[in-house]
Coordinates of C-alpha atoms and ligand atoms in Angstrom, one line a residue:
X1 CA 53.5 168.2 73.5
X2 CA 56.6 169.7 75.1
X3 CA 59.8 169.5 73.0
X4 CA 63.3 169.0 74.4
X5 CA 66.3 171.0 73.1
X6 CA 70.0 170.5 73.8
X7 CA 71.7 172.7 76.4
X8 CA 73.4 175.2 74.2
X9 CA 70.6 175.3 71.7
X10 CA 68.3 176.0 74.6
X11 CA 70.5 178.9 75.9
X12 CA 70.7 180.4 72.4
X13 CA 67.0 180.2 72.1
X14 CA 66.6 181.9 75.5
X15 CA 69.0 184.7 74.6
X16 CA 67.3 185.2 71.2
X17 CA 63.8 185.3 72.8
X18 CA 64.7 187.7 75.5
X19 CA 66.0 190.1 72.8
X20 CA 63.1 189.6 70.4
X21 CA 60.4 190.1 73.0
X22 CA 62.1 192.9 74.9
X23 CA 63.3 191.3 78.1
X24 CA 67.1 191.8 77.8
X25 CA 69.3 193.8 75.4
X26 CA 73.0 194.1 75.1
X27 CA 74.1 197.4 76.6
X28 CA 75.2 200.0 74.1
X29 CA 74.3 197.6 71.3
X30 CA 74.4 200.2 68.5
X31 CA 78.0 200.9 69.4
X32 CA 79.0 197.3 69.3
X33 CA 78.0 196.5 72.9
X34 CA 80.1 196.6 76.1
X35 CA 81.2 193.3 77.5
X36 CA 79.6 192.4 80.9
X37 CA 76.8 195.0 80.8
X38 CA 73.1 194.4 80.0
X39 CA 69.9 196.5 79.7
X40 CA 66.4 195.3 80.6
X41 CA 63.7 196.1 78.1
X42 CA 60.1 196.8 78.9
X43 CA 59.2 193.2 79.9
X44 CA 62.5 192.5 81.5
X45 CA 62.2 195.6 83.6
X46 CA 58.8 194.5 84.9
X47 CA 59.9 190.9 85.5
X48 CA 62.9 192.1 87.5
X49 CA 60.8 194.6 89.4
X50 CA 58.3 191.9 90.3
X51 CA 61.2 189.7 91.6
X52 CA 62.6 192.5 93.5
X53 CA 59.2 193.2 95.1
X54 CA 58.7 189.6 96.1
X55 CA 62.1 189.5 97.8
X56 CA 61.5 192.8 99.6
X57 CA 58.0 191.8 100.6
X58 CA 59.2 188.4 101.9
X59 CA 62.0 190.1 103.9
X60 CA 60.3 193.1 105.2
X61 CA 56.5 193.4 105.0
X62 CA 56.0 189.8 105.9
X63 CA 58.4 189.9 108.9
X64 CA 58.7 191.9 112.0
X65 CA 62.4 191.4 112.5
X66 CA 63.9 192.7 109.2
X67 CA 64.3 196.4 108.2
X68 CA 65.2 197.9 104.9
X69 CA 68.1 200.2 103.9
X70 CA 68.9 202.1 100.7
X71 CA 72.5 203.2 100.9
X72 CA 74.8 205.1 98.5
X73 CA 76.8 203.2 95.9
X74 CA 80.0 205.1 96.6
X75 CA 81.1 204.7 100.3
X76 CA 84.0 206.0 102.2
X77 CA 87.1 204.1 100.8
X78 CA 88.2 203.1 104.2
X79 CA 85.2 200.8 104.4
X80 CA 86.7 198.6 101.6
X81 CA 90.1 198.6 103.4
X82 CA 88.4 197.4 106.6
X83 CA 86.3 194.8 104.8
X84 CA 89.4 193.3 103.1
X85 CA 88.2 194.1 99.6
X86 CA 91.1 196.5 98.8
X87 CA 93.7 193.8 99.7
X88 CA 92.0 190.5 98.8
X89 CA 89.0 191.0 96.5
X90 CA 90.7 189.7 93.5
X91 CA 90.5 186.9 90.9
X92 CA 93.6 185.2 89.4
X93 CA 94.2 186.3 85.8
X94 CA 96.3 184.9 83.0
X95 CA 96.9 186.0 79.4
X96 CA 97.6 183.9 76.4
X97 CA 101.2 184.5 75.4
X98 CA 100.3 184.4 71.7
X99 CA 96.8 185.9 71.3
X100 CA 96.9 188.0 74.5
X101 CA 93.4 186.8 75.3
X102 CA 92.7 187.2 79.0
X103 CA 91.5 184.3 81.2
X104 CA 90.3 183.9 84.7
X105 CA 93.0 181.4 85.7
X106 CA 90.8 179.2 87.8
X107 CA 88.0 179.1 85.2
X108 CA 90.2 177.8 82.3
X109 CA 88.9 174.4 81.4
X110 CA 91.0 171.5 82.4
X111 CA 93.0 170.1 79.5
X112 CA 95.2 167.0 78.9
X113 CA 97.5 166.0 76.1
X114 CA 101.1 166.1 75.0
X115 CA 103.1 169.1 76.2
X116 CA 105.6 170.4 73.6
X117 CA 108.4 172.5 75.0
X118 CA 111.1 174.5 73.2
X119 CA 114.1 176.1 74.7
X120 CA 114.1 179.0 72.2
X121 CA 114.2 179.7 68.4
X122 CA 116.4 181.3 65.8
X123 CA 116.0 182.6 62.3
X124 CA 118.1 182.7 59.1
X125 CA 119.4 186.2 59.8
X126 CA 121.0 184.8 62.9
X127 CA 118.5 186.4 65.3
X128 CA 117.6 184.2 68.2
X129 CA 115.4 184.0 71.3
X130 CA 116.3 181.9 74.4
X131 CA 112.9 182.3 75.9
X132 CA 111.4 178.9 76.6
X133 CA 107.8 178.3 75.3
X134 CA 105.3 175.5 75.4
X135 CA 102.1 174.3 73.8
X136 CA 99.7 171.7 75.0
X137 CA 98.5 169.6 72.1
X138 CA 95.2 167.8 72.5
X139 CA 95.1 164.1 71.6
X140 CA 94.5 163.5 67.8
X141 CA 95.9 166.9 66.7
X142 CA 99.0 167.0 64.5
X143 CA 102.3 168.1 66.2
X144 CA 102.7 170.6 63.3
X145 CA 99.8 172.6 64.7
X146 CA 101.7 173.0 68.1
X147 CA 104.8 174.1 66.2
X148 CA 102.9 176.7 64.3
X149 CA 101.6 178.2 67.5
X150 CA 105.2 178.3 68.8
X151 CA 106.5 179.9 65.6
X152 CA 103.8 182.6 66.0
X153 CA 105.1 183.2 69.5
X154 CA 108.7 183.7 68.4
X155 CA 107.7 185.7 65.3
X156 CA 106.0 188.2 67.8
X157 CA 109.5 188.5 69.3
X158 CA 110.9 189.7 66.0
X159 CA 112.2 186.4 64.4
X160 CA 111.4 185.8 60.8
X161 CA 110.3 182.2 60.0
X162 CA 111.6 181.0 63.3
X163 CA 113.3 177.6 63.6
X164 CA 112.3 176.0 66.9
X165 CA 115.1 174.8 69.2
X166 CA 115.4 172.0 71.8
X167 CA 112.0 170.4 71.4
X168 CA 110.9 167.9 74.1
X169 CA 107.5 166.4 74.8
X170 CA 105.8 164.8 77.8
X171 CA 102.3 163.8 78.7
X172 CA 100.3 166.3 80.8
X173 CA 96.9 165.8 82.5
X174 CA 94.3 168.3 83.9
X175 CA 96.2 171.5 83.4
X176 CA 94.7 175.0 83.4
X177 CA 97.9 176.6 82.2
X178 CA 97.2 176.6 78.4
X179 CA 94.8 178.5 76.1
X180 CA 92.0 176.0 75.3
X181 CA 91.6 177.6 71.8
X182 CA 95.2 177.2 70.6
X183 CA 97.1 175.3 73.3
X184 CA 99.5 178.2 73.9
X185 CA 101.1 178.7 77.3
X186 CA 99.4 181.2 79.6
X187 CA 101.2 183.7 81.8
X188 CA 101.4 182.7 85.5
X189 CA 98.2 183.8 87.4
X190 CA 98.3 187.3 88.9
X191 CA 95.7 188.6 91.3
X192 CA 93.4 191.2 89.7
X193 CA 91.3 193.4 92.0
X194 CA 87.7 193.4 90.9
X195 CA 86.7 196.7 92.3
X196 CA 86.0 199.5 89.8
X197 CA 87.4 202.8 91.0
X198 CA 86.7 206.4 90.4
X199 CA 87.7 209.8 91.9
X200 CA 85.5 211.9 94.1
X201 CA 85.7 215.7 93.7
X202 CA 87.5 217.9 91.2
X203 CA 91.1 217.3 92.2
X204 CA 91.0 213.6 91.3
X205 CA 94.2 212.7 93.1
X206 CA 95.1 209.3 94.6
X207 CA 93.7 210.5 98.0
X208 CA 90.3 211.0 96.3
X209 CA 90.1 207.5 95.0
X210 CA 86.8 205.8 95.8
X211 CA 85.2 202.5 94.7
X212 CA 81.9 201.5 93.2
X213 CA 80.6 199.1 95.8
X214 CA 81.3 195.4 94.8
X215 CA 78.5 194.3 97.2
X216 CA 75.7 196.0 99.1
X217 CA 76.5 194.3 102.4
X218 CA 79.1 196.7 103.7
X219 CA 76.8 199.7 103.8
X220 CA 74.5 197.6 106.0
X221 CA 77.3 196.9 108.5
X222 CA 78.4 200.5 108.7
X223 CA 74.8 201.7 109.2
X224 CA 74.0 198.9 111.7
X225 CA 74.2 201.2 114.7
X226 CA 72.1 203.9 113.2
X227 CA 69.4 201.5 112.2
X228 CA 69.4 199.8 115.6
X229 CA 69.4 203.1 117.5
X230 CA 66.8 204.9 115.3
X231 CA 64.3 202.0 115.4
X232 CA 65.1 200.6 118.9
X233 CA 64.9 197.1 117.4
X234 CA 66.7 194.4 119.4
X235 CA 68.9 191.5 118.3
X236 CA 68.0 189.1 116.6
X237 CA 67.1 191.3 113.7
X238 CA 68.1 191.9 110.1
X239 CA 68.8 194.8 107.7
X240 CA 68.3 194.1 104.1
X241 CA 69.1 196.0 101.0
X242 CA 68.6 195.7 97.2
X243 CA 70.9 197.6 94.9
X244 CA 73.5 197.8 92.2
X245 CA 76.9 196.2 92.7
X246 CA 79.9 196.4 90.4
X247 CA 82.7 194.0 89.7
X248 CA 85.3 194.3 87.0
X249 CA 85.0 190.5 86.2
X250 CA 88.0 189.2 84.3
X251 CA 85.7 187.2 82.0
X252 CA 82.0 188.1 82.1
X253 CA 80.1 185.1 80.7
X254 CA 77.0 183.1 80.3
X255 CA 74.7 186.0 79.3
X256 CA 73.8 188.0 82.4
X257 CA 75.0 185.3 84.8
X258 CA 78.4 186.9 85.4
X259 CA 78.1 190.6 84.6
X260 CA 80.2 193.6 85.6
X261 CA 77.2 195.6 86.8
X262 CA 74.5 193.7 88.6
X263 CA 72.0 193.9 91.4
X264 CA 72.2 192.2 94.7
X265 CA 69.5 191.4 97.3
X266 CA 71.3 191.0 100.6
X267 CA 70.2 190.5 104.2
X268 CA 72.5 190.8 107.2
X269 CA 70.7 189.1 110.0
X270 CA 72.3 190.0 113.4
X271 CA 72.2 187.4 116.2
X272 CA 73.7 187.1 119.6
X273 CA 76.9 185.0 119.9
X274 CA 76.3 181.5 121.1
X275 CA 78.1 182.3 124.4
X276 CA 75.4 184.9 125.1
X277 CA 72.6 182.5 124.4
X278 CA 74.3 179.9 126.7
X279 CA 74.4 182.5 129.5
X280 CA 70.8 183.7 129.1
X281 CA 69.1 180.3 128.4
X282 CA 71.5 177.8 129.9
X283 CA 71.8 176.0 126.5
X284 CA 72.1 176.6 122.8
X285 CA 69.6 174.6 120.7
X286 CA 71.4 172.0 118.6
X287 CA 70.6 171.5 115.0
X288 CA 69.6 168.0 113.7
X289 CA 67.9 166.8 110.5
X290 CA 64.6 166.7 112.4
X291 CA 64.9 170.2 113.9
X292 CA 61.8 172.4 113.6
X293 CA 62.9 175.4 111.6
X294 CA 59.5 177.0 111.3
X295 CA 59.5 179.3 114.4
X296 CA 62.7 180.9 115.6
X297 CA 63.3 180.2 119.3
X298 CA 65.1 182.3 121.9
X299 CA 67.8 179.6 122.5
X300 CA 68.8 179.4 118.8
X301 CA 72.5 179.9 118.1
X302 CA 74.2 180.6 114.8
X303 CA 73.7 177.0 113.4
X304 CA 69.9 177.0 113.9
X305 CA 69.7 180.5 112.5
X306 CA 71.8 179.5 109.5
X307 CA 69.7 176.5 108.8
X308 CA 66.6 178.5 109.3
X309 CA 67.6 181.0 106.6
X310 CA 68.5 178.2 104.2
X311 CA 64.9 177.0 104.6
X312 CA 63.4 180.5 104.4
X313 CA 65.3 181.1 101.1
X314 CA 64.3 177.7 99.7
X315 CA 60.7 178.4 100.6
X316 CA 61.0 181.8 98.8
X317 CA 62.2 180.2 95.6
X318 CA 59.3 177.7 95.7
X319 CA 56.9 180.7 96.0
X320 CA 58.2 182.2 92.7
X321 CA 58.2 178.9 90.8
X322 CA 61.7 177.5 91.4
X323 CA 60.9 174.1 92.9
X324 CA 63.3 171.7 94.7
X325 CA 64.0 169.8 91.4
X326 CA 65.7 172.8 89.8
X327 CA 67.7 173.8 92.9
X328 CA 70.8 172.2 94.5
X329 CA 73.0 173.1 97.4
X330 CA 76.7 173.3 97.8
X331 CA 78.1 173.3 101.4
X332 CA 81.6 174.7 101.5
X333 CA 84.1 172.3 103.1
X334 CA 86.1 173.6 106.2
X335 CA 89.1 174.2 104.0
X336 CA 87.1 176.4 101.5
X337 CA 85.5 178.5 104.3
X338 CA 86.8 182.1 104.9
X339 CA 88.8 182.1 108.1
X340 CA 86.0 183.9 110.0
X341 CA 83.1 181.9 108.6
X342 CA 81.4 179.1 110.5
X343 CA 79.4 177.8 107.5
X344 CA 78.5 178.8 103.9
X345 CA 76.1 177.2 101.6
X346 CA 75.4 178.1 98.0
X347 CA 71.9 177.7 96.6
X348 CA 72.4 176.5 93.0
X349 CA 70.1 176.6 90.0
X350 CA 70.3 174.2 87.2
X351 CA 71.0 176.7 84.3
X352 CA 71.2 175.4 80.8
X353 CA 75.0 175.9 80.9
X354 CA 75.4 174.1 84.2
X355 CA 74.4 174.0 87.9
X356 CA 75.6 177.4 89.2
X357 CA 75.3 179.7 92.2
X358 CA 72.2 181.7 92.7
X359 CA 72.7 182.8 96.2
X360 CA 75.2 182.3 99.1
X361 CA 74.2 182.0 102.7
X362 CA 77.1 182.5 105.1
X363 CA 77.4 182.4 108.8
X364 CA 80.1 185.1 109.1
X365 CA 80.6 185.4 112.9
X366 CA 81.3 189.0 114.0
X367 CA 84.0 189.5 111.5
X368 CA 82.4 192.5 109.6
X369 CA 81.3 194.5 112.6
X370 CA 84.6 193.9 114.4
X371 CA 86.6 195.1 111.4
X372 CA 84.5 198.2 111.1
X373 CA 84.7 198.8 114.9
X374 CA 88.5 198.5 114.7
X375 CA 89.0 200.6 111.6
X376 CA 86.4 203.4 112.4
X377 CA 87.2 203.5 116.1
X378 CA 83.5 203.7 116.8
X379 CA 81.9 201.2 119.2
X380 CA 79.4 198.9 117.4
X381 CA 78.5 196.7 120.3
X382 CA 74.9 196.3 121.5
X383 CA 73.8 196.1 125.1
X384 CA 71.5 193.2 125.9
X385 CA 69.4 193.6 129.1
X386 CA 68.6 189.9 129.3
X387 CA 72.3 189.0 129.1
X388 CA 73.2 191.5 131.7
X389 CA 70.4 190.2 134.0
X390 CA 71.7 186.6 133.5
X391 CA 75.3 187.6 134.2
X392 CA 74.4 189.6 137.4
X393 CA 73.0 186.4 138.9
X394 CA 76.3 184.5 138.5
X395 CA 78.7 184.1 141.5
X396 CA 82.3 185.2 141.1
X397 CA 83.3 181.5 140.8
X398 CA 80.7 180.9 138.1
X399 CA 82.0 184.0 136.2
X400 CA 85.6 182.7 136.4
X401 CA 84.4 179.3 135.2
X402 CA 82.5 180.9 132.3
X403 CA 85.5 182.9 131.2
X404 CA 87.7 179.8 131.4
X405 CA 85.2 177.8 129.2
X406 CA 85.2 180.6 126.6
X407 CA 89.0 180.8 126.5
X408 CA 89.3 177.0 126.1
X409 CA 86.7 177.0 123.3
X410 CA 88.2 180.0 121.4
X411 CA 91.7 178.5 121.7
X412 CA 90.4 175.5 119.6
X413 CA 89.6 178.1 117.0
X414 CA 93.1 179.6 117.0
X415 CA 92.0 182.7 118.9
X416 CA 94.2 184.3 121.6
X417 CA 93.5 184.0 125.3
X418 CA 93.5 187.8 125.5
X419 CA 90.8 188.2 122.8
X420 CA 88.7 185.4 124.4
X421 CA 89.0 186.9 127.9
X422 CA 88.1 190.4 126.6
X423 CA 85.0 189.0 124.8
X424 CA 83.9 187.0 127.9
X425 CA 84.3 189.9 130.2
X426 CA 82.3 192.2 127.9
X427 CA 79.6 189.6 127.7
X428 CA 79.3 189.5 131.5
X429 CA 78.7 193.2 131.4
X430 CA 75.9 192.7 128.8
X431 CA 77.8 193.8 125.7
X432 CA 78.7 192.0 122.5
X433 CA 79.2 192.5 118.8
X434 CA 76.3 190.7 117.0
X435 CA 77.2 187.8 114.8
X436 CA 75.8 187.7 111.2
X437 CA 73.9 185.3 109.0
X438 CA 74.1 186.6 105.4
X439 CA 71.7 185.4 102.7
X440 CA 73.1 187.1 99.6
X441 CA 71.3 186.7 96.2
X442 CA 71.8 188.2 92.7
X443 CA 68.8 189.7 91.1
X444 CA 70.1 189.4 87.6
X445 CA 71.0 185.7 88.1
X446 CA 67.6 185.1 89.6
X447 CA 65.9 186.8 86.6
X448 CA 67.9 184.6 84.2
X449 CA 67.0 181.5 86.3
X450 CA 63.4 182.4 86.2
X451 CA 63.4 182.8 82.4
X452 CA 65.4 179.6 81.9
X453 CA 63.0 177.7 84.2
X454 CA 59.9 179.1 82.5
X455 CA 61.2 178.5 78.9
X456 CA 59.2 175.7 77.3
X457 CA 58.7 174.7 73.7
X458 CA 55.4 173.2 72.7
X459 CA 54.5 171.5 69.4
X460 CA 51.2 172.4 67.9
X461 CA 49.4 171.0 64.9
X462 CA 47.4 173.6 63.0
X463 CA 44.1 172.7 61.3
X464 CA 46.0 172.0 58.0
X465 CA 48.2 169.3 59.8
X466 CA 51.3 171.5 59.9
X467 CA 53.4 171.1 63.1
X468 CA 54.8 174.3 64.5
X469 CA 57.0 174.8 67.6
X470 CA 55.7 177.6 69.9
X471 CA 57.5 179.0 72.9
X472 CA 55.7 179.4 76.3
X473 CA 57.3 181.1 79.3
X474 CA 55.6 179.4 82.2
X475 CA 56.2 182.2 84.7
X476 CA 54.5 181.9 88.1
X477 CA 51.6 184.4 87.9
X478 CA 53.2 186.2 90.9
X479 CA 56.2 187.3 88.9
X480 CA 54.9 187.4 85.3
X481 CA 55.5 190.8 83.8
X482 CA 52.0 190.9 82.2
X483 CA 49.3 189.2 84.2
X484 CA 46.3 189.4 81.8
X485 CA 45.7 189.8 78.1
X486 CA 42.4 191.3 77.1
X487 CA 41.1 190.6 73.6
X488 CA 37.9 191.7 71.8
X489 CA 37.0 188.8 69.4
X490 CA 36.8 191.3 66.5
X491 CA 38.3 194.7 66.4
X492 CA 35.7 196.1 64.0
X493 CA 32.6 195.5 66.2
X494 CA 32.2 198.6 68.4
X495 CA 30.2 196.8 71.0
X496 CA 32.9 194.1 71.5
X497 CA 35.6 196.8 71.5
X498 CA 33.7 198.9 74.1
X499 CA 33.2 195.9 76.4
X500 CA 36.8 194.8 76.0
X501 CA 38.0 198.3 76.8
X502 CA 35.8 198.4 79.9
X503 CA 37.3 195.1 81.1
X504 CA 40.8 196.5 80.4
X505 CA 40.0 199.7 82.3
X506 CA 38.6 197.6 85.2
X507 CA 41.7 195.4 85.6
X508 CA 44.5 197.9 84.6
X509 CA 44.8 199.7 88.0
X510 CA 45.3 196.4 89.8
X511 CA 47.0 194.0 87.4
X512 CA 49.5 194.5 84.6
X513 CA 47.1 194.1 81.7
X514 CA 47.8 194.1 77.9
X515 CA 45.1 195.0 75.3
X516 CA 45.5 193.2 72.0
X517 CA 43.1 193.3 69.0
X518 CA 45.5 192.2 66.2
X519 CA 45.2 188.9 64.4
X520 CA 43.3 185.7 65.2
X521 CA 42.6 184.8 68.9
X522 CA 45.0 181.9 68.5
X523 CA 47.8 184.2 67.4
X524 CA 47.1 186.6 70.3
X525 CA 47.2 183.6 72.8
X526 CA 50.5 182.6 71.2
X527 CA 52.0 186.1 71.6
X528 CA 51.0 186.2 75.3
X529 CA 52.3 182.6 75.9
X530 CA 55.6 183.7 74.5
X531 CA 56.0 186.4 77.1
X532 CA 54.5 184.3 79.9
X533 CA 51.1 186.0 80.5
X534 CA 49.2 183.5 82.7
X535 CA 45.7 184.6 81.9
X536 CA 43.9 185.8 78.7
X537 CA 40.4 187.1 78.4
X538 CA 38.3 187.1 75.3
X539 CA 35.3 189.3 74.9
X540 CA 32.9 187.7 72.4
X541 CA 29.3 187.9 71.3
X542 CA 28.1 186.1 74.4
X543 CA 29.8 188.9 76.5
X544 CA 27.5 191.5 74.9
X545 CA 24.4 189.4 75.2
X546 CA 23.9 188.6 71.5
X547 CA 23.2 184.9 72.4
X548 CA 20.8 185.5 75.3
X549 CA 21.0 187.3 78.7
X550 CA 22.6 184.3 80.6
X551 CA 26.1 185.0 79.3
X552 CA 25.9 188.8 79.2
X553 CA 28.9 190.4 80.9
X554 CA 30.9 187.2 81.0
X555 CA 34.2 186.5 79.3
X556 CA 36.3 183.5 78.3
X557 CA 39.2 183.1 80.7
X558 CA 42.0 181.1 79.2
X559 CA 44.8 179.6 81.3
X560 CA 48.3 179.6 79.7
X561 CA 49.7 176.3 81.0
X562 CA 46.9 173.9 80.2
X563 CA 44.9 176.1 77.7
X564 CA 41.9 175.5 79.9
X565 CA 39.0 177.8 79.2
X566 CA 36.2 178.9 81.6
X567 CA 33.4 181.4 81.5
X568 CA 33.7 184.0 84.1
X569 CA 31.5 187.0 85.1
X570 CA 33.3 190.3 84.5
X571 CA 32.3 191.3 88.1
X572 CA 34.1 188.2 89.4
X573 CA 37.4 188.8 87.5
X574 CA 39.3 190.8 90.1
X575 CA 38.3 188.5 93.0
X576 CA 39.4 185.5 91.0
X577 CA 42.7 186.8 89.6
X578 CA 44.1 189.0 92.3
X579 CA 44.7 186.2 94.8
X580 CA 46.6 184.3 92.2
X581 CA 49.1 187.0 91.5
X582 CA 49.5 188.3 95.1
Ligands
LIG601 N1 78.1 189.9 100.4 C1 78.4 188.6 99.9 C2 78.6 188.6 98.5 O1 78.6 189.6 97.8 P1 78.9 186.9 96.6 O2 78.8 185.4 96.6 O3 80.1 187.5 96.0 O4 78.6 187.3 98.1 C3 76.4 187.2 96.2 O5 77.7 187.5 95.8 C4 75.5 187.0 95.0 O6 75.6 188.1 94.0 C5 75.9 185.7 94.1 O7 75.3 184.5 94.7 C6 75.3 186.1 92.8 O8 73.9 185.8 92.7 C7 75.5 187.6 92.7 N2 76.7 187.9 91.9 C8 77.9 188.0 92.3 N3 78.7 188.3 91.3 C9 78.0 188.5 90.3 C10 78.2 188.9 88.9 N4 79.4 189.2 88.5 N5 77.2 188.9 88.0 C11 75.9 188.7 88.5 N6 75.6 188.3 89.7 C12 76.6 188.2 90.6

């Protein structure tokens, strides 16, 4: 019987299991740990690798239109200026005026209560402070507790046993301006740039400052031309990359969910602008709820491609065991969208601590390539033969009308006539900067989601009637770190051990296999269930022909999720198991 546990309890159990069984450890633990950094133990490393492989395979091996890249972590610093990260990649930060605890201002939980304000304080020695201070007191708490916090504040300013002055109160609702732990006022939010920096070379001057990449995407944009030219691939096509990213998060939290070092899996899918599709095909396919998103069509514009990638990514999650019930979607409203973006949807997972972002899929227009073209001075446009051929067929009047339509359309989006005309004229010559659809996922978040999704507690009654709670990680076989457990029934029977070893040797080159001869078979099943091994094989006396020739060279195959057992020929094992994990 599956057992339910409350949200926090569940998260605590997950954190504890991942440490106990070697999935995730706190980084630098013996030195007290380092906030926002995590290490993956033997099983975590394999789980993460399997996830990474499924993504890479879905993006590259199973497609003709996406190519891989593995770029450096430290890039030319001008890239981060062009991308906007140097100037705007920041989170608002506030400090508690009493404890100095740091908060990400927009993540402080909303609070209501009575606001106590003081105009200042003085002490018996005549020392005074005229700095105003306030405390938000939650309903039901005694006013004295607010005054104590204020006295602490003034004591830190050198007053001994401060007497508070000019106290006033008022009701306050839904404020993020106070420390939820003690009600003390927080400093006004200040932007804090999230990029880690370092210095390249021995001189280490300001001119040598470089950044650890905060996303893998920018390297894809700046290598776009090299990839296109070296492979001769044509738009629409994508470049994908998996790699480390670094963000000096103000408040890392929720285990690995928000870390300071993490891995991203990003695709930049380059498409022709809608205006080019219109010129070539005479129309741009319109998205509707009933649109067929299975096979990309030549007349797709950005919206169909965006919807297509949302579906592709949802299908991917289903393939690794994250079904529609555990996912959700958040479509950014027009006022939330970045100025250059046409649409952005977050794919969310229902984590034990809340429904939170797993991946963002943005339609980014040509913002990134145009920024890099401008800042590097290098042309990043592509030439499209089909577009040129379509433009050549137009009369001068038709060309003028086309330019006028583009200008009118762009003006609606607050773009200048000059910009729109320049773009339309380049199109008529066959050139454009590709637009981008960007599905960007976090590998560490996905690993955590996969563990949380798999985590199940099962109550079992032993032969003596005692009920115990066992943990089962119901990983999809495709991503489970260990695929098969192999057990000789007894470890002191050489024939059983030899046969079990032979089975292990047979499977090991093809499947992550674990050999275990310790304890009862039940205990061995339980140990494998706890790490999510989908299949266990027991080699018993039937396997070595002690009970007749019919069952010689067969084993018991036990399935993790329903404890079903079946008898399988050793020679059939690979054929049976391999398709289930592929
Ligand atoms: N290039 C777009 C980009 O980087 P993002 O929404 O900032 O977009 C994409 O990041 C994904 O990277 C997120 O959906 C999340 O899965 C992951 N991610 C971002 N910050 C993270 C952090 N501090 N810790 C773990 N994963 C993070």
